XYZ file of C-alpha atoms in Angstrom:
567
model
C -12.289 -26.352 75.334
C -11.475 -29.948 74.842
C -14.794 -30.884 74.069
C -15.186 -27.795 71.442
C -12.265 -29.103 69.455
C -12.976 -32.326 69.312
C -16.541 -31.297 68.193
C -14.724 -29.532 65.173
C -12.269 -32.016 64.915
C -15.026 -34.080 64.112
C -16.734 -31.901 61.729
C -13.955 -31.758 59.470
C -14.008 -33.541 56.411
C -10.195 -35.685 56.576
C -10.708 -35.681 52.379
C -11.813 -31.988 52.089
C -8.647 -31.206 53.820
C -6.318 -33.286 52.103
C -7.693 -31.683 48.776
C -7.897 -28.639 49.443
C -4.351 -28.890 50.888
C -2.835 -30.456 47.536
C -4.758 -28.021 45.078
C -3.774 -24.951 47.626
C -0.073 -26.747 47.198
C -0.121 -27.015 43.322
C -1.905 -23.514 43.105
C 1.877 -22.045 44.782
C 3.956 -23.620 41.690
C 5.080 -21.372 38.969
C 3.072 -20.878 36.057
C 4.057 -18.168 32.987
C 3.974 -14.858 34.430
C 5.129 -13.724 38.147
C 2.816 -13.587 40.385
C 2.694 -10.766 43.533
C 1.745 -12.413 46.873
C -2.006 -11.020 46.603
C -2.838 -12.941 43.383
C -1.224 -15.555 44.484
C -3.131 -15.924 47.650
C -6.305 -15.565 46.149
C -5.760 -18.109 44.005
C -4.392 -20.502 46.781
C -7.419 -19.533 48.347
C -9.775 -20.573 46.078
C -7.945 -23.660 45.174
C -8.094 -24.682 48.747
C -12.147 -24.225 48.902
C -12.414 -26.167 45.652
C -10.676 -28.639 47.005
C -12.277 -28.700 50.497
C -15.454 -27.818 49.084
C -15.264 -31.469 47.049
C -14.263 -33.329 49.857
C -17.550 -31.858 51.700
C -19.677 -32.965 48.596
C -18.305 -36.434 48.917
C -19.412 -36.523 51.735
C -22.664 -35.089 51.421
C -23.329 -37.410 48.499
C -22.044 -40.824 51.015
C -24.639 -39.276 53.563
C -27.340 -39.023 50.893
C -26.789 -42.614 49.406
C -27.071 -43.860 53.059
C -23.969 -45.799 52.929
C -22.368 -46.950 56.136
C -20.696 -43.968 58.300
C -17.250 -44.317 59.736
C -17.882 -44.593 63.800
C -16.293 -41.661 65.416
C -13.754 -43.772 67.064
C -12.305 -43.679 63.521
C -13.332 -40.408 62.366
C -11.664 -38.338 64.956
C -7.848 -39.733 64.830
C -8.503 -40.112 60.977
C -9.300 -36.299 60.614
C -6.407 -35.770 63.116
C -4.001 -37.273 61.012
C -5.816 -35.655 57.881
C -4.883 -32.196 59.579
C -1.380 -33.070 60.375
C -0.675 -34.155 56.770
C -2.259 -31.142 55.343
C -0.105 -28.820 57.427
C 3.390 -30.874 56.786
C 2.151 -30.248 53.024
C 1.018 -26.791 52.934
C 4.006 -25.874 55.038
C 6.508 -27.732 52.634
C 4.740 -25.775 49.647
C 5.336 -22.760 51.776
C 8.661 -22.849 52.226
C 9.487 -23.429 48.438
C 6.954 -20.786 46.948
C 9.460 -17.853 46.959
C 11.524 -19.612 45.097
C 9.752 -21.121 42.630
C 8.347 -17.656 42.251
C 11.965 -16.713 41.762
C 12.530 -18.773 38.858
C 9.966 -16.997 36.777
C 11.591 -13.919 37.785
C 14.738 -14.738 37.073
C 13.484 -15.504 33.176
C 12.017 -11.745 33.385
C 14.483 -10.510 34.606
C 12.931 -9.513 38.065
C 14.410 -9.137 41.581
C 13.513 -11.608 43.821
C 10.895 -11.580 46.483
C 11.313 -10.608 50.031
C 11.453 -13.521 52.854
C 8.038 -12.073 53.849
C 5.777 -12.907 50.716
C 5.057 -16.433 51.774
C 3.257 -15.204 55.225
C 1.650 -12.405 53.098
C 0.776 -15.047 50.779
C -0.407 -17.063 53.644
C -2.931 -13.832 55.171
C -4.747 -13.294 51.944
C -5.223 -17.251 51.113
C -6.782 -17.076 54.529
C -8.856 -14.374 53.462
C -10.229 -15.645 50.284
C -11.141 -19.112 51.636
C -12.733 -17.310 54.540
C -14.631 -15.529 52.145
C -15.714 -18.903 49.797
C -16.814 -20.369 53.076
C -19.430 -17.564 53.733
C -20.932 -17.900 50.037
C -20.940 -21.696 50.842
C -22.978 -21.489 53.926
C -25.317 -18.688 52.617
C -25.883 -21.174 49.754
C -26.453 -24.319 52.324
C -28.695 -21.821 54.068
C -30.697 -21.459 51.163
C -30.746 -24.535 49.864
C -32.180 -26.086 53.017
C -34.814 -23.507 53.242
C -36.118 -23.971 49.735
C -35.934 -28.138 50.710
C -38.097 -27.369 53.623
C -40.452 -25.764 51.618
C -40.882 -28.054 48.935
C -40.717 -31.168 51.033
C -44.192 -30.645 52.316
C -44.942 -31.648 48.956
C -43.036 -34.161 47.360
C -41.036 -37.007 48.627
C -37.756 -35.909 50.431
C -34.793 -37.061 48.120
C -36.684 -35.586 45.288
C -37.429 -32.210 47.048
C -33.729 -31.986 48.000
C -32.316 -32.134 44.503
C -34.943 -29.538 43.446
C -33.980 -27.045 46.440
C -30.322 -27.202 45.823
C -30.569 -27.039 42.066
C -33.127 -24.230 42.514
C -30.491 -22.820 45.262
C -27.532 -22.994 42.292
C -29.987 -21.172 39.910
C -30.330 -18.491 42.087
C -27.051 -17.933 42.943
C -25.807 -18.414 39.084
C -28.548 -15.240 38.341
C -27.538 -13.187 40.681
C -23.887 -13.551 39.931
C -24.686 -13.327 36.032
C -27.182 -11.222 35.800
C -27.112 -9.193 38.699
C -23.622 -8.278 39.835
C -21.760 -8.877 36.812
C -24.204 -6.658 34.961
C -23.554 -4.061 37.794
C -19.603 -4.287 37.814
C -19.728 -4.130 33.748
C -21.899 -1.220 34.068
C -19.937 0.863 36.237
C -16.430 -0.348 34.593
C -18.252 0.910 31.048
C -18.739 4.388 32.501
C -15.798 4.568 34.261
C -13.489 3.608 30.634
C -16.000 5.862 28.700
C -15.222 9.162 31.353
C -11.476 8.621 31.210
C -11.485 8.496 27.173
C -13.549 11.591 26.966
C -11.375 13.307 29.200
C -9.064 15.752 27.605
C -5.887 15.358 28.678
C -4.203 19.091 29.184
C -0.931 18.099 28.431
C -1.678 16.712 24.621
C -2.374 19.106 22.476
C -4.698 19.529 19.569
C -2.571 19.378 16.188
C -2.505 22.392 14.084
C -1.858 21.154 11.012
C -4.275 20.182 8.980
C -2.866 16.869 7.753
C -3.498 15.781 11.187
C -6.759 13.541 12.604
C -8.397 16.054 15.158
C -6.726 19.420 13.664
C -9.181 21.945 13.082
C -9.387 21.059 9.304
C -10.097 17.574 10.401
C -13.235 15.301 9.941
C -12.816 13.996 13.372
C -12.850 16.668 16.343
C -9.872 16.510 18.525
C -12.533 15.897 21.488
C -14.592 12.779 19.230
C -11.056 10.977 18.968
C -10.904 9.781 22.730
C -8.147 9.272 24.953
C -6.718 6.340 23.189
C -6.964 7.901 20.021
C -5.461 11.281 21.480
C -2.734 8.764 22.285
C -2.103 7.328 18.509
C -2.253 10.857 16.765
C -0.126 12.884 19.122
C 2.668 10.245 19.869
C 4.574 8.519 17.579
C 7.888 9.839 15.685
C 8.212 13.050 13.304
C 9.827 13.325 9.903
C 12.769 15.282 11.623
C 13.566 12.736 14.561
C 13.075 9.609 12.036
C 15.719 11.172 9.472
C 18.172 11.549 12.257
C 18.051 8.237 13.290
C 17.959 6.340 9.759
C 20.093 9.258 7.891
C 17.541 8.962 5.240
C 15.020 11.493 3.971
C 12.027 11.154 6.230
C 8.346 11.964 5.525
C 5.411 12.925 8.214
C 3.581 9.925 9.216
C 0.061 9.411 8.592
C -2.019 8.259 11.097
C -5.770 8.027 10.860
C -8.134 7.461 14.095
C -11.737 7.061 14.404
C -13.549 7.076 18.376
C -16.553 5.982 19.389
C -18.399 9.164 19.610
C -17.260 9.644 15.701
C -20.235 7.811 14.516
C -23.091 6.285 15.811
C -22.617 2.664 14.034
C -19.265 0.525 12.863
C -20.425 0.941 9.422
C -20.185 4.558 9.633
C -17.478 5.360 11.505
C -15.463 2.895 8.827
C -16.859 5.375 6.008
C -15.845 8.337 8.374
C -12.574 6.908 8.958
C -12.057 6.068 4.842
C -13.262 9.765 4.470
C -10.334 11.075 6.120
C -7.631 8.921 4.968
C -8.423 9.910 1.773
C -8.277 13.890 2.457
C -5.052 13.424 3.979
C -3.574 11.984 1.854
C -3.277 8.379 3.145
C -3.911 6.528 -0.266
C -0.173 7.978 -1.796
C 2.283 6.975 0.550
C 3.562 3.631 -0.415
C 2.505 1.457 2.896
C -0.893 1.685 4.060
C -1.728 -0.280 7.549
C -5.683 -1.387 8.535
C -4.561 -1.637 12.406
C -7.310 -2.948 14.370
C -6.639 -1.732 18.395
C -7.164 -3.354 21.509
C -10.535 -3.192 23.772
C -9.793 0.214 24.819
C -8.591 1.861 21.411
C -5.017 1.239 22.231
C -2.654 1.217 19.490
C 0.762 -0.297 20.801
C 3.189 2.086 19.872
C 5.695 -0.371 19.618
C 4.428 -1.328 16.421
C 3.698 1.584 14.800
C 6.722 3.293 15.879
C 8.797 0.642 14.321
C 6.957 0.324 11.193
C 7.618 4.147 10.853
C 11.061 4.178 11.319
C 11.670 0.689 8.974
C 9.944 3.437 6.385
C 11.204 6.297 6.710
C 7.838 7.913 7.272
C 5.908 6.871 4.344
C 3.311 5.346 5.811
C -0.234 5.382 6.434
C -2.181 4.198 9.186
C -5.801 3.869 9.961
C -7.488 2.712 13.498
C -11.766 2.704 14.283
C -12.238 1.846 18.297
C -14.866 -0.546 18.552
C -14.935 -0.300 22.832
C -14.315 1.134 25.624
C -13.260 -1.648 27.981
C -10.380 -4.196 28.734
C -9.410 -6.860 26.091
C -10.434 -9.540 28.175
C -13.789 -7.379 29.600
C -14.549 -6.813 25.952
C -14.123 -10.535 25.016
C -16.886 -11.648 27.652
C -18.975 -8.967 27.333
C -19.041 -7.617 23.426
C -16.656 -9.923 20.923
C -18.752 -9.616 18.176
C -18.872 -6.009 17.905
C -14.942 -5.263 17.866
C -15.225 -8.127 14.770
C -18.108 -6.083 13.101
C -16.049 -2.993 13.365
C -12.935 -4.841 12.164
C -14.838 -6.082 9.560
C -16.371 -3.123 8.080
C -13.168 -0.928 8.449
C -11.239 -3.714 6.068
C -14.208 -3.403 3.848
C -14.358 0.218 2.724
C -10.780 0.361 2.765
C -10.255 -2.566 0.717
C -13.143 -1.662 -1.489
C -11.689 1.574 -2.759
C -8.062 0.125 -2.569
C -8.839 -2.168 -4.936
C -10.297 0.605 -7.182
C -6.883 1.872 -7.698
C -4.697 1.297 -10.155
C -2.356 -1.416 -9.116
C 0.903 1.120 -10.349
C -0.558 3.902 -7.847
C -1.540 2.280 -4.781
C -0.140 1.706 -1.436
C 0.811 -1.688 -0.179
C -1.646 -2.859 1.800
C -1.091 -4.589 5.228
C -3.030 -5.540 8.121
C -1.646 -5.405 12.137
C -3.485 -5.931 15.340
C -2.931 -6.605 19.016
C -4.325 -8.820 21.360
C -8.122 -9.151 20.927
C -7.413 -6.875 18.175
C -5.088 -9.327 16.396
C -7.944 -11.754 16.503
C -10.608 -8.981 15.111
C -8.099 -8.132 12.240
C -7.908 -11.828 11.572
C -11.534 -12.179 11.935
C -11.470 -8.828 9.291
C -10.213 -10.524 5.870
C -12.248 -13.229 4.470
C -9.525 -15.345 2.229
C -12.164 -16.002 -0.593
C -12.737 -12.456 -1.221
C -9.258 -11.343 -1.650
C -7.906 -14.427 -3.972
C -8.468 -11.954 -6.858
C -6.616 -9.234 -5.504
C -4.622 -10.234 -1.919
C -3.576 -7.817 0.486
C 0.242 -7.818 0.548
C 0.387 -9.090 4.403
C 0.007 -8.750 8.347
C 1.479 -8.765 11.400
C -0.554 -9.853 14.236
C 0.797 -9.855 18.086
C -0.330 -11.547 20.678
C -3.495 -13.263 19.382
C -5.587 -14.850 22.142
C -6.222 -18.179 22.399
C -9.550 -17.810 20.736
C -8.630 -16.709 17.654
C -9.399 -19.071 14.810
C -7.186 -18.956 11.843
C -4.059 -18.845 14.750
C -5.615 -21.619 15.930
C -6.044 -24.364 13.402
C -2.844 -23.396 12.050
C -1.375 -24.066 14.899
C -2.652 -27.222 15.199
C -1.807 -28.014 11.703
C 1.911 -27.308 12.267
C 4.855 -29.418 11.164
C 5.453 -32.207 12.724
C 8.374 -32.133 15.743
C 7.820 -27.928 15.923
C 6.717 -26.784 19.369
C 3.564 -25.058 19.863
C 5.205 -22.041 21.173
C 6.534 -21.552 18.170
C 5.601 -23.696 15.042
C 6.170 -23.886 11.479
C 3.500 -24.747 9.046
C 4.150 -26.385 5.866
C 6.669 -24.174 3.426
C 6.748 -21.042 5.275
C 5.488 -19.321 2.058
C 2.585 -17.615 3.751
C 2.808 -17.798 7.459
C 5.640 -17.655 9.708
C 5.253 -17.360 14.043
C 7.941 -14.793 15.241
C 9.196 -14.564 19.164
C 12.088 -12.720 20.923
C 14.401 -14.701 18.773
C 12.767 -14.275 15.686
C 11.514 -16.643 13.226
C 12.172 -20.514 12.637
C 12.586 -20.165 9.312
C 15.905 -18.747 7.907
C 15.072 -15.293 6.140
C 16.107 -16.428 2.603
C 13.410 -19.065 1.980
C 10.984 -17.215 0.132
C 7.607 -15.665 0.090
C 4.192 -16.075 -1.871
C 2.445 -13.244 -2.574
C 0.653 -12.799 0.556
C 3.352 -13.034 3.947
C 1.199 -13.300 7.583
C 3.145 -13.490 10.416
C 2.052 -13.895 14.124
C 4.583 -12.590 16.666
C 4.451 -14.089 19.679
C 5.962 -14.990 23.354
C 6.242 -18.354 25.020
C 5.198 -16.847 28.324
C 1.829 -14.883 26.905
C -1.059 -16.705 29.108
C -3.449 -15.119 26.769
C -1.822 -16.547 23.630
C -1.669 -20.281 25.034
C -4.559 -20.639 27.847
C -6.991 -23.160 27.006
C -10.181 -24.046 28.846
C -8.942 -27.842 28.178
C -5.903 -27.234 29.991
C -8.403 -28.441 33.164
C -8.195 -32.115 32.296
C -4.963 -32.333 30.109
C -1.275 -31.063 29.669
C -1.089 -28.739 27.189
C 1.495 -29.266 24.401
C 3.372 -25.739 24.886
C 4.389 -27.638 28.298
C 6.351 -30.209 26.769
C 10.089 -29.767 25.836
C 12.004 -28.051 24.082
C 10.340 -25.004 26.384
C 10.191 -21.697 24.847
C 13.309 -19.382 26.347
C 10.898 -17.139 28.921
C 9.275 -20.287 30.825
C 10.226 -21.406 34.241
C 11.813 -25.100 33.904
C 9.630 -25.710 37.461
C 6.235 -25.207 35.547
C 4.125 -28.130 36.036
C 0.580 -29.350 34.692
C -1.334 -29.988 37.343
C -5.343 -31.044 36.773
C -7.791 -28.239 37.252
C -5.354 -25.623 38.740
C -3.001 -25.154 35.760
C -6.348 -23.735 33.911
C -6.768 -21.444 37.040
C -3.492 -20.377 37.057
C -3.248 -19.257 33.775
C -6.707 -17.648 33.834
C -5.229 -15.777 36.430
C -2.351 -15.169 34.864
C -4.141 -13.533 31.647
C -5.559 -11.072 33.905
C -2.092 -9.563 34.704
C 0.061 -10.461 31.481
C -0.021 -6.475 30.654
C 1.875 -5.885 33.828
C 5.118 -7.575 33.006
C 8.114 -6.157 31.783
C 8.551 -5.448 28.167
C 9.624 -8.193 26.137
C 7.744 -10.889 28.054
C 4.410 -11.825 28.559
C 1.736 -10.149 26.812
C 3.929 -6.468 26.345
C 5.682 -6.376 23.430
C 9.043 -4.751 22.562
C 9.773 -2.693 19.683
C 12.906 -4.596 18.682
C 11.219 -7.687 18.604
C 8.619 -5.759 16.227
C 11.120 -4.725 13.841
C 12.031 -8.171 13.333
C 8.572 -9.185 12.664
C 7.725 -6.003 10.249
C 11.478 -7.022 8.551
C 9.427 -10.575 8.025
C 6.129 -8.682 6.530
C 7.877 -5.902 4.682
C 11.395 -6.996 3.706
C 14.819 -5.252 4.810
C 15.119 -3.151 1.960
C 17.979 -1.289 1.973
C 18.203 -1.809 5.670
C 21.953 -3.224 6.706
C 22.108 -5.512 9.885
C 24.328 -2.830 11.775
C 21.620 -0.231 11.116
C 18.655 -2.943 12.006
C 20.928 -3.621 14.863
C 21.155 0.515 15.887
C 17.220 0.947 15.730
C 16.090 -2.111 17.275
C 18.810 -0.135 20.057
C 17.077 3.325 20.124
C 13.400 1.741 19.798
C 14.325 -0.471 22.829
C 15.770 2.589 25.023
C 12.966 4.781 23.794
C 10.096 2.384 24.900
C 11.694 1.984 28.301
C 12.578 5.184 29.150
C 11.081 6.578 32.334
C 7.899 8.089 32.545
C 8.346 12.184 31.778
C 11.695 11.748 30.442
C 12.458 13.521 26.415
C 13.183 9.616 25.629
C 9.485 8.492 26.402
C 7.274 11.535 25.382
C 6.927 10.581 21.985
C 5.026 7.233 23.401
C 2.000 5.987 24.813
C 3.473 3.383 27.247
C 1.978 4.600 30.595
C -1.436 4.039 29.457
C -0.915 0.320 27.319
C -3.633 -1.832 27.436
C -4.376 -4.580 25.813
């Protein structure tokens, strides 16, 4: 026994551990969303084999230089001491994870963990490194196979590089090309059976100003689940006139699947089609919404913007995909842009056709990846002549590229979290507190506003945050980050990668789920109050926000399409 563990004592690499023990340490430190103890292993996990794995590599590389080797006289006590220091520093880590766990929660308004997540925590970090070290061996299996091979050949140092690079290539395929194709594949049919699927307790509409009614263009069946969703929820003229005390009208609201049409281009000219025989084209706000990977239209939005007008609006939505935001942004971004892109067109086209006295305003709103799209939608040089009136976008991910370099070119001293750029006459950024610039100042003709959180990962992750702090870091913080976030190198970028992938699963209000109240504040920004008084801003911001949150089942939530938000 004493001989085995000095033999693994003196495998160990003293700077893989160390490593792997301070990225597995930074990976426990808060970052913008909470974090359960599974995805927070997992990540600890992987940090730690990054880590580890680069100590290994520097040591492979000293090997392969054939620089001097420490005797094991030194090696042994050195890893020794390497392995005490790593536990003192993964068990200090330990101890203060819960609560720095806490202090996002706190922000969100969360309970706060149980004494047991840091050994849970613990189990599945275990697990995942566990798991990187059987790729890693499988790979140095291979690797020294394919040198063998190609060694009886060419000189040695030459054939090594070849076998491992020809080892990575391998691996990279059938990661790429192979699995991911496989997991995309099934995740594709698995999205595209649930949105066929007719859901028994939504109904098909009757009347024939509805999308999917029997008098409809669109089947009921051809809409999807997500579209379902959009037609079928949302408030009537009766409960919108009890709330406001003003005359209400039926909303419009226009939806378009996948299955409508075969191409974008058509289902655009499908979805034009029908706005037009229901009368979309005479109510006095008309909305191009663009919807998230899935087809999801946030009814936060829409149920706000329907309310701030008493019903006189239109709507109009094409689904461009069945997956995931994020699935759809790896796997298919330039198609929900194409579809974006030809909806704006035919509805612009015959907008514009109208006489400027008997036409709708005309506005533009997306979420997420569909905030981007919608952005991506409107070409500025085409509308100088004749501008749409506005949008609201939510959430736009940190790809999007008019966001972007505006951001960037914000006034000096405002935070990226929540800039100002230049005058404020065209675009304004909106969060939970509302806008920076006082509601007086005026407009231009066009007003774009971006709504959007401090603590949305998919708003403010950058692949650069790897190698630098980004600027959203610095203080003055926005009001729903942790005050113990830290940048650290390399595992800030993982942690907010991570984080992206469960931003939808936060309360409402923070992250990447936003509230209704906080939408009538931005469509207040867009449209103007109108003959809206504060008190009565104040009263629907109140039944929006108990509406939206009402359990699942409940009269208060069956107007909505919360259970199934996506994004």
């Amino acid at each position: 026994m004493t001989r085995w563990i000095r033999r693994q004592l003196s495998s160990l690499s003293g700077v893989g551990l160390v490593l792997g023990t301070l990225l597995f340490a930074a990976a426990l430190t808060p970052t913008l969303v909470p974090r359960s103890y599974l995805t927070q292993g997992a990540l600890a996990g992987i940090c730690f084999a990054i880590g580890y794995g680069l100590g290994v590599l520097s040591r492979q590389l000293w090997r392969y230089l054939e620089l001097p080797k420490p005797s094991d006289r030194l090696r042994r006590p050195t890893n020794a001491v390497a392995l005490l220091l790593s536990l003192l520093i993964a068990l200090l880590f330990l101890w203060k994870a819960a609560e720095w766990q806490n202090s996002v929660r706190a922000v969100f308004d969360l309970p706060h963990l149980p004494s047991s997540h840091p050994t849970k925590l613990c189990f599945v970090a275990f697990a995942t490194f566990a798991l990187a070290l059987v790729i890693a061996r499988l790979f140095k299996r291979l690797a020294g196979w394919l040198v063998g091979i190609i060694r009886r050949f060419i000189p040695p140092r030459l054939a090594t590089a070849i076998g491992i690079g020809l080892a990575a290539l391998l691996f990279w395929s059938l990661a790429s090309n192979v699995l991911a194709s496989a997991v995309f594949r099934v995740l594709d049919s698995s999205y595209r059976e649930l949105d066929a699927r007719l859901e028994p307790e939504r109904a098909q509409p009757t009347d024939p100003k509805k999308t999917g009614s029997p008098a409809s263009l669109v089947s009921w069946r051809e809409l999807g689940r997500a579209g379902r969703e959009f037609i079928a929820a949302g408030p009537s003229a009766e409960r919108i006139g009890t709330q406001t005390g003003h005359p209400a009208q039926e909303p419009i609201r226009v939806y378009v699947g996948l299955q409508g049409a075969e191409t974008p281009e058509a289902r655009a000219k499908l979805a034009l089609e029908e706005l037009k025989r229901v009368g979309g084209f005479a109510r006095s706000t008309l909305i191009v919404v663009t919807p998230t990977g899935t087809g999801w239209v946030d009814p936060s939005a829409m149920n706000a913007l329907e309310y701030l007008r008493d019903g006189d609006v239109a709507s109009v939505a094409v689904q461009y995909s069945y997956l995931s935001s994020p699935l759809s942004l790896l796997t298919q971004p330039e198609y929900g842009a194409e579809t974006a892109r030809a909806l704006f067109r035919e509805i612009y086209r015959h907008w514009t056709a109208l006489p400027h006295d008997a036409r709708p305003k005309l506005y533009l709103h997306g979420l997420s990846l569909g905030a981007m799209n919608s952005e991506k939608s409107a070409e500025l040089f085409e509308m100088i002549g004749d501008p749409i009136d506005g949008a609201l976008w939510s959430g736009p991910p940190f790809e999007t590229p008019g966001w972007r370099s505006i951001t960037e070119a914000r006034n000096p001293g405002t935070p990226q979290w929540l800039p100002e750029f230049r005058d404020g006459r065209v675009v304004r950024f909106m969060n939970q507190n509302g806008p920076t610039v006082p509601a007086d100042r005026p407009w231009g003709p066009m007003r774009l506003v971006y709504l959007q959180y401090a603590s949305d990962p998919i708003v403010f992750f950058d692949y650069r945050d790897a190698y630098r702090q980004p600027a959203w870091m610095q203080s003055p913080r926005g009001p729903d980050v942790s005050s113990e976030l830290r940048w650290y190198p390399v595992v800030t970028m993982l942690q907010l990668a991570l984080d992206m992938a469960v931003a939808t699963s936060t309360p409402m209000g923070y992250g990447h789920v936003y509230a209704p109240e906080h939408y009538v504040e931005g469509w207040t920004a867009v449209l103007g109050t109108g003959r809206w008084s504060a008190e009565k801003l104040a009263a629907l911001k109140q039944h929006l926000a108990a509406q939206a949150r009402a359990p699942a089942g409940t009269d208060a939530s069956k107007d909505n399409a919360y259970d199934n938000r996506g994004g």
